[in-house]
Coordinates of C-alpha atoms in Angstrom, one line a residue:
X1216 CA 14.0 -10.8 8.2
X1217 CA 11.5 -11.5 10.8
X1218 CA 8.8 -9.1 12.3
X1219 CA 9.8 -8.4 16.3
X1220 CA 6.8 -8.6 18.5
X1221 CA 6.7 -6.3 21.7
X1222 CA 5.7 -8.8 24.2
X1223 CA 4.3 -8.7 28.0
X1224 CA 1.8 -11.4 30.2
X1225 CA -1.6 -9.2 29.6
X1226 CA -4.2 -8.9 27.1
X1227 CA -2.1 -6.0 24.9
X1228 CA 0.9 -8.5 24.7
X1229 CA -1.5 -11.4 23.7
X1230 CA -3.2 -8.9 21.4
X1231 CA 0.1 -7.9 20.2
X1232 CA 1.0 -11.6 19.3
X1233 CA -1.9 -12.6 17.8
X1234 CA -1.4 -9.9 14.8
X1235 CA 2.2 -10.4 14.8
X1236 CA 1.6 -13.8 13.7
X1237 CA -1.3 -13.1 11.4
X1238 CA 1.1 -10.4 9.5
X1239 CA 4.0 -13.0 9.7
X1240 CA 2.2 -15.5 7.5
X1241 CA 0.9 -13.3 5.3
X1242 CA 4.7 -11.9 4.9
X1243 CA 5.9 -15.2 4.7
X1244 CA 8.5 -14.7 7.5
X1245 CA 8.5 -15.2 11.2
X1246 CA 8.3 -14.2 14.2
X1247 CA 10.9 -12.6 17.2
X1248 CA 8.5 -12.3 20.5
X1249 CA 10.5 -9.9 22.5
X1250 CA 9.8 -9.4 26.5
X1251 CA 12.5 -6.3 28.1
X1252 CA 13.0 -6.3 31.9
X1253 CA 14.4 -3.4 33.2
X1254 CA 18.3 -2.9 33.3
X1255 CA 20.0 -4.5 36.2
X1256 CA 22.3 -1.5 36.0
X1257 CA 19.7 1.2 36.3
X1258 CA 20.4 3.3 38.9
X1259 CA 18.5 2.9 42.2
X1260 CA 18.6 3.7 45.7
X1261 CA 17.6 0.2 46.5
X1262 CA 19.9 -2.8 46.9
X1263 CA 19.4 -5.0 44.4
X1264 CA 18.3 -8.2 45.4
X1265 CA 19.9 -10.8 43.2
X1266 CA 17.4 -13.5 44.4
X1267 CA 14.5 -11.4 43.3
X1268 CA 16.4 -10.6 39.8
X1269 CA 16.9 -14.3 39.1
X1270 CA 13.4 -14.8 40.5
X1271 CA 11.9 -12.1 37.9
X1272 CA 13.7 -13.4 35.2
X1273 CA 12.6 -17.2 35.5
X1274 CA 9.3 -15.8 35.1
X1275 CA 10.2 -14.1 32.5
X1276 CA 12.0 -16.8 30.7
X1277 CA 8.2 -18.9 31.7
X1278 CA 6.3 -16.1 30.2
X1279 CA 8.3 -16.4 26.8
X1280 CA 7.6 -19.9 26.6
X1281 CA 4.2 -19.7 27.0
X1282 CA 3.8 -17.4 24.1
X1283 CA 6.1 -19.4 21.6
X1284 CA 3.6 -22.1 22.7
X1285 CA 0.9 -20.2 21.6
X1286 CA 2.5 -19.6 18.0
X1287 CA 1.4 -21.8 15.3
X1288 CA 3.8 -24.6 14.0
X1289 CA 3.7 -22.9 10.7
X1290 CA 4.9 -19.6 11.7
X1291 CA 8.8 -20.0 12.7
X1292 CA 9.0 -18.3 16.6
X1293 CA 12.0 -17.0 18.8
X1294 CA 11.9 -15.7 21.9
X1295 CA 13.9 -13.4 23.2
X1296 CA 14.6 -11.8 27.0
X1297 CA 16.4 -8.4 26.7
X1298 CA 17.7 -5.9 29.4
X1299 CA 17.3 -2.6 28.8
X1300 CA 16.2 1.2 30.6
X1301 CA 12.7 0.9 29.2
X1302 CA 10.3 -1.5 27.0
X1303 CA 10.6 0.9 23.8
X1304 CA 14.3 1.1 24.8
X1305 CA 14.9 -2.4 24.3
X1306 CA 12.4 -3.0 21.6
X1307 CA 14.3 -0.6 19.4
X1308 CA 17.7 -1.4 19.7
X1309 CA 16.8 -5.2 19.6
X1310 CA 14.9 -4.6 16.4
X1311 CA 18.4 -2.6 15.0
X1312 CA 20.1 -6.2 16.4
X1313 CA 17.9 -8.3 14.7
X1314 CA 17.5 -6.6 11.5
X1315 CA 13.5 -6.7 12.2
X1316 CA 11.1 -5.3 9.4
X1317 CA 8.7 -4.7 11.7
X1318 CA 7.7 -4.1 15.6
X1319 CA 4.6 -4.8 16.6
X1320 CA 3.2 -3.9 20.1
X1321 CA -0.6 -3.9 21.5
X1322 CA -2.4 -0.5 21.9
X1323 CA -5.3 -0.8 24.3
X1324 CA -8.3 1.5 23.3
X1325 CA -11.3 2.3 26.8
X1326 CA -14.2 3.7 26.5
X1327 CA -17.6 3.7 25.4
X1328 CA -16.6 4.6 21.7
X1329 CA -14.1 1.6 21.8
X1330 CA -10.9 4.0 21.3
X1331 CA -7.5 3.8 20.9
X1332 CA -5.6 4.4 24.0
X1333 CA -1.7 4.9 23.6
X1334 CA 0.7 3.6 26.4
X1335 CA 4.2 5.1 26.8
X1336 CA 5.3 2.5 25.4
X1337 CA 3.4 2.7 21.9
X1338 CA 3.7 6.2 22.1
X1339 CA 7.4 6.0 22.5
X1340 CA 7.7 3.9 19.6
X1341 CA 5.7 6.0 17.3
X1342 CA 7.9 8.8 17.6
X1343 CA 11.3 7.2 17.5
X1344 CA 11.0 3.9 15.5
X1345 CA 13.4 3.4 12.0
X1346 CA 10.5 1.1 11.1
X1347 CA 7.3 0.4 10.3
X1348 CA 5.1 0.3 13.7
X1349 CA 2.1 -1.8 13.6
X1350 CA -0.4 -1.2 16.9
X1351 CA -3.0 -4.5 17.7
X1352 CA -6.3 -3.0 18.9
X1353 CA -7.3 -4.8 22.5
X1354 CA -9.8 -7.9 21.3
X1355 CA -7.0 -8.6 18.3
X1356 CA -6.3 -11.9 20.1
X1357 CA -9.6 -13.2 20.3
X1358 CA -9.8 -13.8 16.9
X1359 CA -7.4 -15.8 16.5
X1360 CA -3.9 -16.1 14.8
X1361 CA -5.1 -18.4 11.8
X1362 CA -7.4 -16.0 10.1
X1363 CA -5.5 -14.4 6.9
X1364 CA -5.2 -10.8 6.7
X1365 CA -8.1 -10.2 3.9
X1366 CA -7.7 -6.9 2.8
X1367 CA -4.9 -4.3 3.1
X1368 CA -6.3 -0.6 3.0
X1369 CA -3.6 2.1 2.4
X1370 CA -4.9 5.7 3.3
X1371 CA -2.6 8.2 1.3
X1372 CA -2.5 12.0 0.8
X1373 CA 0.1 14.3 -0.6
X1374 CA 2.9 14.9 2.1
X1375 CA 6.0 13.6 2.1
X1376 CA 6.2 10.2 2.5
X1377 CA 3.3 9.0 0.7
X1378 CA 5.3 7.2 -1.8
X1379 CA 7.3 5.2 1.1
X1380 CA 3.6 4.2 2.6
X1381 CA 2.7 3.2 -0.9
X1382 CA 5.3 0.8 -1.5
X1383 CA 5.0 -0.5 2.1
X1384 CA 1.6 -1.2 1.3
X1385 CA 1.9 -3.0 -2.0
X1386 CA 4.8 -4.7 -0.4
X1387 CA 2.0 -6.0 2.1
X1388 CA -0.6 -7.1 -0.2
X1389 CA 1.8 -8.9 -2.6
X1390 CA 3.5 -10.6 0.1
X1391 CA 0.4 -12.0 1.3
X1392 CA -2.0 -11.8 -1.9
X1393 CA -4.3 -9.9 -0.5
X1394 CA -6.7 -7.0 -2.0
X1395 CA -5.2 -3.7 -1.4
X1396 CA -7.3 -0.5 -1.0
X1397 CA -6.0 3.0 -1.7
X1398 CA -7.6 5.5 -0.1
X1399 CA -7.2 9.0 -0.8
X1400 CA -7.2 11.8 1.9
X1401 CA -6.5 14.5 -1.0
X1402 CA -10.6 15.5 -0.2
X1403 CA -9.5 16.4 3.6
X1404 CA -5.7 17.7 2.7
X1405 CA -7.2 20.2 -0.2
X1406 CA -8.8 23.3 1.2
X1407 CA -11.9 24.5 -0.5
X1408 CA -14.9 22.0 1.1
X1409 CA -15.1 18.7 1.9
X1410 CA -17.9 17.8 -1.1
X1411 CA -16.1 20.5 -3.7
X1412 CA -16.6 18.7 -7.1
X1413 CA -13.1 19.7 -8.0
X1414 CA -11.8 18.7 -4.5
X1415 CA -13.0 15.3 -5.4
X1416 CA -12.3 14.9 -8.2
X1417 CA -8.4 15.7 -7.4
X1418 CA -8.8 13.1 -4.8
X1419 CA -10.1 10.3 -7.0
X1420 CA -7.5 11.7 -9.9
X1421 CA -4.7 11.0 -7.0
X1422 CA -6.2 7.1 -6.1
X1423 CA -6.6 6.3 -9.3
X1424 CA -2.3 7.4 -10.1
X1425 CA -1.6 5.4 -6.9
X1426 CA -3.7 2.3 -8.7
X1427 CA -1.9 2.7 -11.3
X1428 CA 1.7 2.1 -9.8
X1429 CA 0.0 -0.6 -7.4
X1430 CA -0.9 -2.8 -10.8
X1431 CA 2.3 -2.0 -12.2
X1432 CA 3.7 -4.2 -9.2
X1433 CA 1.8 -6.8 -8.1
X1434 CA 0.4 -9.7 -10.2
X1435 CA -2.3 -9.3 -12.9
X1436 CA -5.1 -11.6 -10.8
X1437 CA -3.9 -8.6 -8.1
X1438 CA -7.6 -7.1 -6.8
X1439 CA -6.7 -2.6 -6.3
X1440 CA -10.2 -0.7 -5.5
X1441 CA -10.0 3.0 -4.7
X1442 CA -11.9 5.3 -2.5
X1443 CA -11.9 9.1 -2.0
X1444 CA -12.4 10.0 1.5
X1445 CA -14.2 13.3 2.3
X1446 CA -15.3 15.2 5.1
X1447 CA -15.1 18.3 7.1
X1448 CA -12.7 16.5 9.1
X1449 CA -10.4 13.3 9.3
X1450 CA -12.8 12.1 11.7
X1451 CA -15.5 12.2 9.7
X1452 CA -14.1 11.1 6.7
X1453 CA -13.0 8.2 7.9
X1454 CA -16.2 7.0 9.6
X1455 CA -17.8 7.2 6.4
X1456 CA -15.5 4.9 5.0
X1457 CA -16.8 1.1 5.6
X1458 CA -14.1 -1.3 7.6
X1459 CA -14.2 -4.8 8.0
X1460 CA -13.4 -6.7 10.9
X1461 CA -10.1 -8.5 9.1
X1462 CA -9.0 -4.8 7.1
X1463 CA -5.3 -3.6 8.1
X1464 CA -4.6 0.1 7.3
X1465 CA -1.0 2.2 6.8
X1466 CA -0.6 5.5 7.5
X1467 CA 2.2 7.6 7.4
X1468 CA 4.5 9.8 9.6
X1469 CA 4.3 12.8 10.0
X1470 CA 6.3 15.6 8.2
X1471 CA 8.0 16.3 11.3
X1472 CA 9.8 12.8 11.4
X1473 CA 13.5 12.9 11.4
X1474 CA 14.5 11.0 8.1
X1475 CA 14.1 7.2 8.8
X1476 CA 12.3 7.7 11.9
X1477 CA 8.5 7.9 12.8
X1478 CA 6.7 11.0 14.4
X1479 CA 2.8 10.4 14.8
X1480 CA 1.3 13.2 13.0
X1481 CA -2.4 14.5 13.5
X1482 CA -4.1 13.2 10.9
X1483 CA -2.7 9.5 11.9
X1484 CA -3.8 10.2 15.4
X1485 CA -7.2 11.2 14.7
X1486 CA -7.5 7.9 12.4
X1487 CA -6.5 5.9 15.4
X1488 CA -8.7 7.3 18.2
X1489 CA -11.4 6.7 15.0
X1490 CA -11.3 3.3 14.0
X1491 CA -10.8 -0.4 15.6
X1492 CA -8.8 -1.9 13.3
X1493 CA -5.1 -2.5 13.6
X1494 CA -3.2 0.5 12.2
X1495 CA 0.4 0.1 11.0
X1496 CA 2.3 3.7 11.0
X1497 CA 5.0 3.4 8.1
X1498 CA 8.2 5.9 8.7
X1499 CA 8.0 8.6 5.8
X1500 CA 11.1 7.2 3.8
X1501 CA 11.1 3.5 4.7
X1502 CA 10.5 2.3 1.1
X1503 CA 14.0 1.9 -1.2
X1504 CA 12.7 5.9 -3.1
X1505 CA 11.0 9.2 -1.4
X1506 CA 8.8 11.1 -3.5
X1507 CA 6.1 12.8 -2.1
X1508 CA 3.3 11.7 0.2

């Protein structure tokens, strides 16, 4: 299984690429870099022009090989053109082809707080995909697709679907060897105050359970910290968490989410107009059991 990589000729594709690849060697698997043109059966009340159609897809043909040129040698690369109605269209049902583990598409983010800014197409994904969606921040490309993945941050509460994003995570950091970080949003789930004694301690009660089952899986040299986030919101309690440049963090879907499918749910949402890292959103029952999240 390979991770399928939403491509286009700007900055988010390249962006897009550049953590496609990082996550591929740390999975130990390669990439599928995946450019969709628009359907030459879509409906239109234009003529087609078949000389700007074979025009367009020499380009796009150009465009693909450019980026498997980009990919290093130790990273196995295919490139694929695909036809479809739209970009998440085509990115799905090519990943149901494929048998991908993973799609991964750049998410630009404006502004002078350096957010997240969702395009239709990430937007469609997050809502729709059968699996996991990882979104590349704009910048992701300058640094590079040789740096490893250096830590793996997992930020679990207690909805359904937790135990799915748990899994995915551990699955992550084993793959790659990587520290893994659990942290707990039981302090922002719980009612009763953000800095409630009890509240905490719940929260660090629920990390310290999902250590537990993390160590139980990977090796013993295996490096699991925990952290309790708290605040009066998801916005705050994630800013007073420290991120490095290299972390990667999984959230889940929402509870809304058709079974096998992702919905972006609030509390994702708020995390990703937060922070500048890239953000993987993990379909609640992804993982081989479903217990709770």
């Amino acid at each position: 299984m390979s991770l399928l990589v939403g491509y286009t000729a700007t900055p988010a594709g390249e962006d897009a690429l550049a953590l496609g690849v990082r996550l591929a060697r740390s999975r130990g698997t390669g990439v599928d870099i995946v450019l969709v043109l628009h359907s030459e059966e879509r409906p239109t009340v234009v003529p087609t022009d078949a000389g700007y159609e074979r025009h367009l897809s020499q380009l796009a043909a150009g465009w693909l090989r450019e980026a498997r040129a980009l990919v290093p040698a130790d990273v196995a690369a295919q490139t694929h053109l695909v036809y479809a109605h739209s970009f998440a269209d085509g990115l799905l049902e090519t990943a149901e082809t494929l048998g991908s583990e993973m799609i991964v598409v750049g998410a630009a983010r404006h502004g002078l707080l350096g957010r997240f800014t969702i395009g239709s197409v990430a937007s469609s994904l997050l809502h729709v995909s059968h699996v996991p969606v990882a979104l590349a921040p704009e910048g992701t490309r300058n640094g590079g697709m040789e740096r490893p993945l250096t830590r793996i941050t997992c930020a679990i509460g207690t909805r359904v679907g937790a135990q799915a994003l748990l899994e995915e995570s551990i699955k992550l950091a084993a793959s790659g060897n990587v520290p893994l970080r659990l942290i707990s949003l039981v302090g922002v789930d719980l009612p009763g105050g953000h800095d409630d004694p009890e509240v905490l301690r719940v929260g660090a009660a629920h990390a310290d359970a999902a250590a537990t089952q993390a160590l139980a899986t990977l090796n013993e040299d295996a490096e699991v910290t925990t952290e309790v986030a708290s605040g009066q919101s998801i916005e705050e309690a994630v800013t007073r968490v420290d991120w490095d440049d290299d972390d990667i963090v999984l959230v889940g879907s929402s509870r809304l989410a058709q079974p096998r499918r992702l919905f972006l749910g609030s509390t994702a949402a708020k995390m990703l107009h937060e922070l500048s890292v890239p953000m993987v959103v993990v379909p609640r029952d992804a993982a081989t059991t479903t217990v709770g999240e």
